[in-house]
Short mmCIF file of C-alpha atoms in Angstrom, two decimals:
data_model
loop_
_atom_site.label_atom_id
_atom_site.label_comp_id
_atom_site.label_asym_id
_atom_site.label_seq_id
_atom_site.Cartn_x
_atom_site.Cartn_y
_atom_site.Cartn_z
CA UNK S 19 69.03 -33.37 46.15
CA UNK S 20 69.95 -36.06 48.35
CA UNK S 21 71.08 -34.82 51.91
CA UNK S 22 72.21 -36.96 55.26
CA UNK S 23 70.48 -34.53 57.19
CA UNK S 24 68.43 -37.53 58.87
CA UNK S 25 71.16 -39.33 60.24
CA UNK S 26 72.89 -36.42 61.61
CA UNK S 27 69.32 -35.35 63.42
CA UNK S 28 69.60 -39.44 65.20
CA UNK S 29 73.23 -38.75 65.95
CA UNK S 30 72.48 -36.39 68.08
CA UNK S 31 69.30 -37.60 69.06
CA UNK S 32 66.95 -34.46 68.30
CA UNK S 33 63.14 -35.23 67.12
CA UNK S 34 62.40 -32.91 64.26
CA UNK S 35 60.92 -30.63 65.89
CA UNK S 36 64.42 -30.34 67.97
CA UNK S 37 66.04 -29.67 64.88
CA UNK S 38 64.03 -27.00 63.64
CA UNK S 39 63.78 -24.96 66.61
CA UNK S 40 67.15 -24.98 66.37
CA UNK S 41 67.37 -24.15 63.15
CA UNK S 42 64.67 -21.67 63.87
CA UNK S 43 62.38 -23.06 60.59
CA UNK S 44 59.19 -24.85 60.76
CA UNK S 45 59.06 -28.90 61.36
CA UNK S 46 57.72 -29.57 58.00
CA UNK S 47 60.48 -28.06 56.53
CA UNK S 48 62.88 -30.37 58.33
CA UNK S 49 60.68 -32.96 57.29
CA UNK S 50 61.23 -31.72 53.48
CA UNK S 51 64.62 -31.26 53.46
CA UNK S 52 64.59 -34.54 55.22
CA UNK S 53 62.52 -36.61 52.70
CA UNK S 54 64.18 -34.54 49.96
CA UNK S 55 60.99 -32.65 48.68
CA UNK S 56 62.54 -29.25 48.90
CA UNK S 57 65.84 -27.90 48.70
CA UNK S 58 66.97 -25.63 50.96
CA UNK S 59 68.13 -22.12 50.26
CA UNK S 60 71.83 -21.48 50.72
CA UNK S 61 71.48 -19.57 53.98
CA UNK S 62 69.59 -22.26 55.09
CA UNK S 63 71.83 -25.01 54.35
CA UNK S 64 74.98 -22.63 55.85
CA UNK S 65 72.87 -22.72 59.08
CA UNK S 66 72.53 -26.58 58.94
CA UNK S 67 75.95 -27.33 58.36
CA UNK S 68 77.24 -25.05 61.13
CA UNK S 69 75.08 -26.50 63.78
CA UNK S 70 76.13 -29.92 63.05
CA UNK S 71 80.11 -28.42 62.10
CA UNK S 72 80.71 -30.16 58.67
CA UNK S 73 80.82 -28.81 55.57
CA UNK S 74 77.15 -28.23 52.77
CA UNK S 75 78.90 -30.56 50.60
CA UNK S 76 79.19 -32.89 53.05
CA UNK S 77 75.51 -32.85 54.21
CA UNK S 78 73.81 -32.12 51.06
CA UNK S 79 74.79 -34.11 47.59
CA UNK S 80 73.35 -32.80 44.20
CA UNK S 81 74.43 -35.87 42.30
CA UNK S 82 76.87 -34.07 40.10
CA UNK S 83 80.15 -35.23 41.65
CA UNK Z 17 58.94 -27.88 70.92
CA UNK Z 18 58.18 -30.69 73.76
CA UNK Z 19 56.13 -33.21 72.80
CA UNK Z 20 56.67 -33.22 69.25
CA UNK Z 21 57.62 -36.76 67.23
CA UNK Z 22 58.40 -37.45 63.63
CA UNK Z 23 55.83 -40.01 63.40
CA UNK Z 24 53.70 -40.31 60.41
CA UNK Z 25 50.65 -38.82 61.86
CA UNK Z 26 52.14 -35.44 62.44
CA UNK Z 27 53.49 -35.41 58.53
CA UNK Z 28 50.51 -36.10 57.16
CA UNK Z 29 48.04 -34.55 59.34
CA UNK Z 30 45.21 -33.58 57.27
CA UNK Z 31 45.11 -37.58 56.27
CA UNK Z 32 45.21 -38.60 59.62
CA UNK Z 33 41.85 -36.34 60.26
CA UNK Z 34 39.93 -39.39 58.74
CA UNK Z 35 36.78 -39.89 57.03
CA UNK Z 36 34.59 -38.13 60.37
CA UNK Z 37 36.53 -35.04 59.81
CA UNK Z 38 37.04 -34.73 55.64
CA UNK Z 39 32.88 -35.15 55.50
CA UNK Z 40 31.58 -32.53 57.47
CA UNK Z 41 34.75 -30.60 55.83
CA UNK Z 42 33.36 -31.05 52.38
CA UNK Z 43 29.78 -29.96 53.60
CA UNK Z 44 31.21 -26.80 54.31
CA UNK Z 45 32.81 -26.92 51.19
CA UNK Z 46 29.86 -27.51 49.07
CA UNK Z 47 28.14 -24.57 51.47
CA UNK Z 48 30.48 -22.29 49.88
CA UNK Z 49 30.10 -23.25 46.88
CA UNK Z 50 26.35 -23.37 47.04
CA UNK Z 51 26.03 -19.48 48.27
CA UNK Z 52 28.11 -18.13 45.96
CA UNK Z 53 25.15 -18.40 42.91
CA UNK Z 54 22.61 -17.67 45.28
CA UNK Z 55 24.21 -14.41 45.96
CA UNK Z 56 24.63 -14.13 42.35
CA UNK Z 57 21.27 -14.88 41.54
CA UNK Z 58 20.28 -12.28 44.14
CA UNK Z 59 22.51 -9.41 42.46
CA UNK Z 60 20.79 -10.53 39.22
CA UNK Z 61 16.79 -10.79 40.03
CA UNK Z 62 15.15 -7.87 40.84
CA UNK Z 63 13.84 -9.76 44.22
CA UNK Z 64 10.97 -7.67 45.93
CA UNK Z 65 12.48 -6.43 49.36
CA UNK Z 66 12.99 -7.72 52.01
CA UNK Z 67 13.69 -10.89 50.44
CA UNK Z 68 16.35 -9.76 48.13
CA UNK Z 69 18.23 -8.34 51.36
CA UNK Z 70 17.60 -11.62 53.17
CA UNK Z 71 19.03 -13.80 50.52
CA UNK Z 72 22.19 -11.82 50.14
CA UNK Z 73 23.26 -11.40 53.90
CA UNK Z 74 22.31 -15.31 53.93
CA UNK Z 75 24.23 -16.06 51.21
CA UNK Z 76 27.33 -13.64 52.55
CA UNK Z 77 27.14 -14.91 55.75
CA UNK Z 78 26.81 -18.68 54.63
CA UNK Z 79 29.86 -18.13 52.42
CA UNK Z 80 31.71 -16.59 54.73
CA UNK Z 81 31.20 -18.95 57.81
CA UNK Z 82 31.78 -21.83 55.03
CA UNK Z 83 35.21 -19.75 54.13
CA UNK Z 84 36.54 -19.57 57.54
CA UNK Z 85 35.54 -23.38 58.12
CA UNK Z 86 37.71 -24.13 54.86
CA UNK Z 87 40.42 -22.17 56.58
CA UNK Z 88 40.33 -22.95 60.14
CA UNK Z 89 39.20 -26.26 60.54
CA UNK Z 90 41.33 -28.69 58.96
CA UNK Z 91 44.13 -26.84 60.80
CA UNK Z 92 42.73 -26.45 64.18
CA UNK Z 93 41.32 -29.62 64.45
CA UNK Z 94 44.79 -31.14 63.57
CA UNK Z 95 46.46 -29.11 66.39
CA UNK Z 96 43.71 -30.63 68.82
CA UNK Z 97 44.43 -33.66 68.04
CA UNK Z 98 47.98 -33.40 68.46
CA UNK Z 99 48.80 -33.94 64.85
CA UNK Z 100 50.14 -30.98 63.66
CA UNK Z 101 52.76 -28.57 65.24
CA UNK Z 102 51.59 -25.11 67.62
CA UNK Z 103 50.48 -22.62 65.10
CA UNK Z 104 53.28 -20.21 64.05
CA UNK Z 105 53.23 -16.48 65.31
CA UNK Z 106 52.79 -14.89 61.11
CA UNK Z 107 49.70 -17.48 61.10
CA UNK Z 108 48.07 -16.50 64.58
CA UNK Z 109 48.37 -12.91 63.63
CA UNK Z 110 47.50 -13.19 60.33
CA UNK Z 111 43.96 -15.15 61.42
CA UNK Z 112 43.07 -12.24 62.99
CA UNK Z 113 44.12 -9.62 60.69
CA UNK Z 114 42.23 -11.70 57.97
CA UNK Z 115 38.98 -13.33 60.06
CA UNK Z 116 38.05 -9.14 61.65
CA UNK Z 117 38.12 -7.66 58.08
CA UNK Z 118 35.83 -10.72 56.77
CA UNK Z 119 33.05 -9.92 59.81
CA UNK Z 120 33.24 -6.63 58.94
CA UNK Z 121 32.70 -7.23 55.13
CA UNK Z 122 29.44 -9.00 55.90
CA UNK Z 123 28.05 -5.89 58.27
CA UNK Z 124 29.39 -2.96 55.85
CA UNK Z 125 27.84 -5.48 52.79
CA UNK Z 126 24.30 -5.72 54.42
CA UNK Z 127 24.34 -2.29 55.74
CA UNK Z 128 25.16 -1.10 52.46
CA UNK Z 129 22.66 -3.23 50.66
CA UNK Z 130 19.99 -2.08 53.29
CA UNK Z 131 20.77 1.74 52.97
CA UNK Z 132 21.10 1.69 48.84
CA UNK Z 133 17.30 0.15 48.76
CA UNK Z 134 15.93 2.57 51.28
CA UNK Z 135 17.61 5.62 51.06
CA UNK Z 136 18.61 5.61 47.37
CA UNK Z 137 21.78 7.87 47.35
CA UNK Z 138 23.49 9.64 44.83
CA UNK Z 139 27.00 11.45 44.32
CA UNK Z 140 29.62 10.94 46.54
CA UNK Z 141 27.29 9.30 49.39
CA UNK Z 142 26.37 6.69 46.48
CA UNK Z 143 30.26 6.03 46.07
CA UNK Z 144 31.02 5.60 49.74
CA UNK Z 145 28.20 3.24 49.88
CA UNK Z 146 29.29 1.50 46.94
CA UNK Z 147 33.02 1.25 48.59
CA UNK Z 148 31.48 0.21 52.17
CA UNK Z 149 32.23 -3.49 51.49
CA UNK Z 150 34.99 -2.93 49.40
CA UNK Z 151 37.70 -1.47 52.28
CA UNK Z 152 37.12 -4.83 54.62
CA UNK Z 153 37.93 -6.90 51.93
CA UNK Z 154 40.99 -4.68 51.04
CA UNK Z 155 42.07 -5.31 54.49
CA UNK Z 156 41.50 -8.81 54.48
CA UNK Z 157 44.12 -8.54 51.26
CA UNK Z 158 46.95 -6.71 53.05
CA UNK Z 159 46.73 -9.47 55.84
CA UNK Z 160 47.42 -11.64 53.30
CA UNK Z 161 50.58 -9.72 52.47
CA UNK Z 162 51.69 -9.43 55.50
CA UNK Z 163 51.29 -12.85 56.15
CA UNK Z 164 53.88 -13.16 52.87
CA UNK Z 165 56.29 -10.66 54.54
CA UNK Z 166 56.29 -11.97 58.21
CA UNK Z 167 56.42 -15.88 58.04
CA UNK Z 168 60.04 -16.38 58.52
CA UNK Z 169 60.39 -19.90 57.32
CA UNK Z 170 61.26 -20.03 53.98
CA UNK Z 171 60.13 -23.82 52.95
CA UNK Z 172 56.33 -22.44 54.15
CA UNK Z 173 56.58 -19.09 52.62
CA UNK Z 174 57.16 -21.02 49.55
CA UNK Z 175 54.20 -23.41 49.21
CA UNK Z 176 52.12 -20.85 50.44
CA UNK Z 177 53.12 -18.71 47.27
CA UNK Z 178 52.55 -21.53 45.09
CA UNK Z 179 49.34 -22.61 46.27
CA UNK Z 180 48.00 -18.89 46.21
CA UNK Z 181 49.29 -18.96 42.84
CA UNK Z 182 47.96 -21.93 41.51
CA UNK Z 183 44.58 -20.91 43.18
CA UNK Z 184 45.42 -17.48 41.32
CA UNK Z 185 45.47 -18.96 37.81
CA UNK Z 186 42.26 -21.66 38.35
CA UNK Z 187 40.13 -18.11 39.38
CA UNK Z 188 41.76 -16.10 36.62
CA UNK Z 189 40.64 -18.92 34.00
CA UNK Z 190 37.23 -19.28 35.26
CA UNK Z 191 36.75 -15.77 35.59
CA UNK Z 192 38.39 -15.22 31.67
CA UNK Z 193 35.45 -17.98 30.58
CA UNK Z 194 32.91 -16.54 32.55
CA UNK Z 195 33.62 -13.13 31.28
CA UNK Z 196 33.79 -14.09 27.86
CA UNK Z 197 30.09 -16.29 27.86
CA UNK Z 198 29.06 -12.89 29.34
CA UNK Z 199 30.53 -10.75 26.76
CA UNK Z 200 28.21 -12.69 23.93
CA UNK Z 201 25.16 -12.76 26.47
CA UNK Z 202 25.16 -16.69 27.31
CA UNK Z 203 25.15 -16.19 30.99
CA UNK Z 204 23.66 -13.18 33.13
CA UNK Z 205 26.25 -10.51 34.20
CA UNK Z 206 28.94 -11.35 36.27
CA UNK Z 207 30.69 -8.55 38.85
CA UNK Z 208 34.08 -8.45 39.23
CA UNK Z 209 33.89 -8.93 42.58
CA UNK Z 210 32.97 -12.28 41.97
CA UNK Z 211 37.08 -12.90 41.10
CA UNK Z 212 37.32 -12.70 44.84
CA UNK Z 213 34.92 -15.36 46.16
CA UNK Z 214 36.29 -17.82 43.20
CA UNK Z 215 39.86 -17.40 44.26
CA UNK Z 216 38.85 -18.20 47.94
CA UNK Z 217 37.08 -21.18 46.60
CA UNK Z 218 39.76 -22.15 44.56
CA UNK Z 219 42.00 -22.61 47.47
CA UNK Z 220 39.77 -25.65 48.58
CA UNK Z 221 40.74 -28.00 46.13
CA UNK Z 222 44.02 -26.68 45.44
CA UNK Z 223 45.05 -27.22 49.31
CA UNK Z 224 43.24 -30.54 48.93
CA UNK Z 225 45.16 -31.91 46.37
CA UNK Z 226 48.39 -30.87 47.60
CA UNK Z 227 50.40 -33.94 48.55
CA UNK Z 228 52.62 -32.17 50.56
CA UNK Z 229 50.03 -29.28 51.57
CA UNK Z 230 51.30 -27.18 55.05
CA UNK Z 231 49.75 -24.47 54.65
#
């Protein structure tokens, strides 16, 4: 699944490691998400898209649209 | 988590150890891999004592310092280095909870070994001795579970499964072939212990092969 969840991270100027203590997760799963080698789970991606206030759909794409 | 960068050292650590590291790693490997027969061939051949004793708590304790160098090393010496992230509280706790039990195994296992030759038990004693090694080891299992139940982070929890899995199915084939060129008497006996010390080894390559290995 392709996500933006890269550009959002630069936006706001957080290192990966930022991001994930934020999200409370590991780095090298913002790294995976990131480089789209794992999915996250829903609550997961709920979490990202409230700390950056948009919408999953927005963030994440699964192609199907 | 100051410090930290996404540069491509720190997302491919264990590549970024380099040749000087990955050598001395696979001597360890091949240590393990080495002591596991001997022991076997010690359980098998009625070795006059004290020899017999001597080449099983070598070969224990040589496979188990070559087991926590498989686990520790590559990981540690990445954090050193400033390559990989801080360890994770589930991991820290779980080193210990898994590392104690593994010491242990190697005492109760020679002290066992020592008393069965010499004193010869029988009955219940016999069973306890028997059992002596076992409990560590059963210990060194539930850490693993709790490892499972405690790390938090989802994407980790997952590859961890996977690669315990994978690692699951290699020992479960080798011990299924094993078993069966037992069964018709083309090898010596095998324990079923031995499941054990082939699913740790297991975990080697599988974690070596891993492209995306974190765990």
């Amino acid at each position: 699944m392709k996500n933006i969840l890269r550009e959002l991270r630069a936006e706001k100027g957080w290192s990966q490691g930022e991001l994930a203590q934020r999200l409370d997760v590991a780095r090298q799963s913002v790294n995976a998400i990131e480089t789209g080698k794992y999915d996250p789970s829903l609550p997961l991606a709920f979490r990202i898209a409230r700390l950056f206030g948009r919408r999953i759909e927005e963030i994440f794409d699964d192609g199907a649209a | 988590m100051p410090g930290l960068t996404d540069d491509d050292a720190q997302n491919h650590p264990y590549r970024s150890l380099g040749l000087r590291f990955w050598l001395p790693w696979g001597g360890a490997m091949a240590l393990a891999i080495a002591s596991f027969p001997a022991l076997v061939y010690a359980a098998q051949h009625d070795l006059e004592q004290p020899w017999r004793i001597i080449v099983m708590g070598a070969g224990t304790i040589a496979f188990t310092l070559a087991l926590i160098g498989l686990n520790l090393l590559p990981h540690r010496t990445a954090q050193r280095r400033g390559l990989m992230d801080p360890m994770r509280p589930a991991m820290r706790r779980y080193q210990w909870r898994f590392m104690t039990p593994m010491l242990l195994y190697v005492v109760a296992l020679l002290a066992a070994t020592y008393y069965w030759k010499s004193a010869q038990p029988a009955g219940l004693i016999a069973m306890a001795v028997a059992l002596a090694p076992a409990i560590p080891l059963l210990f060194a299992l539930r850490a693993m579970f709790l490892l499972l139940r405690e790390e938090t982070d989802e994407y980790l929890r997952g590859r961890m499964l996977e690669s315990w899995m994978i690692a699951a199915l290699l020992a479960m084939s080798i011990c299924m072939v094993l078993g069966f060129l037992d069964q018709f008497r083309i090898i010596p006996h095998i324990p079923l212990w031995a499941v054990l010390p082939i699913w740790a080894v297991c975990m080697g390559p599988v974690q070596l092969l891993r492209k995306d290995r974190c765990v």
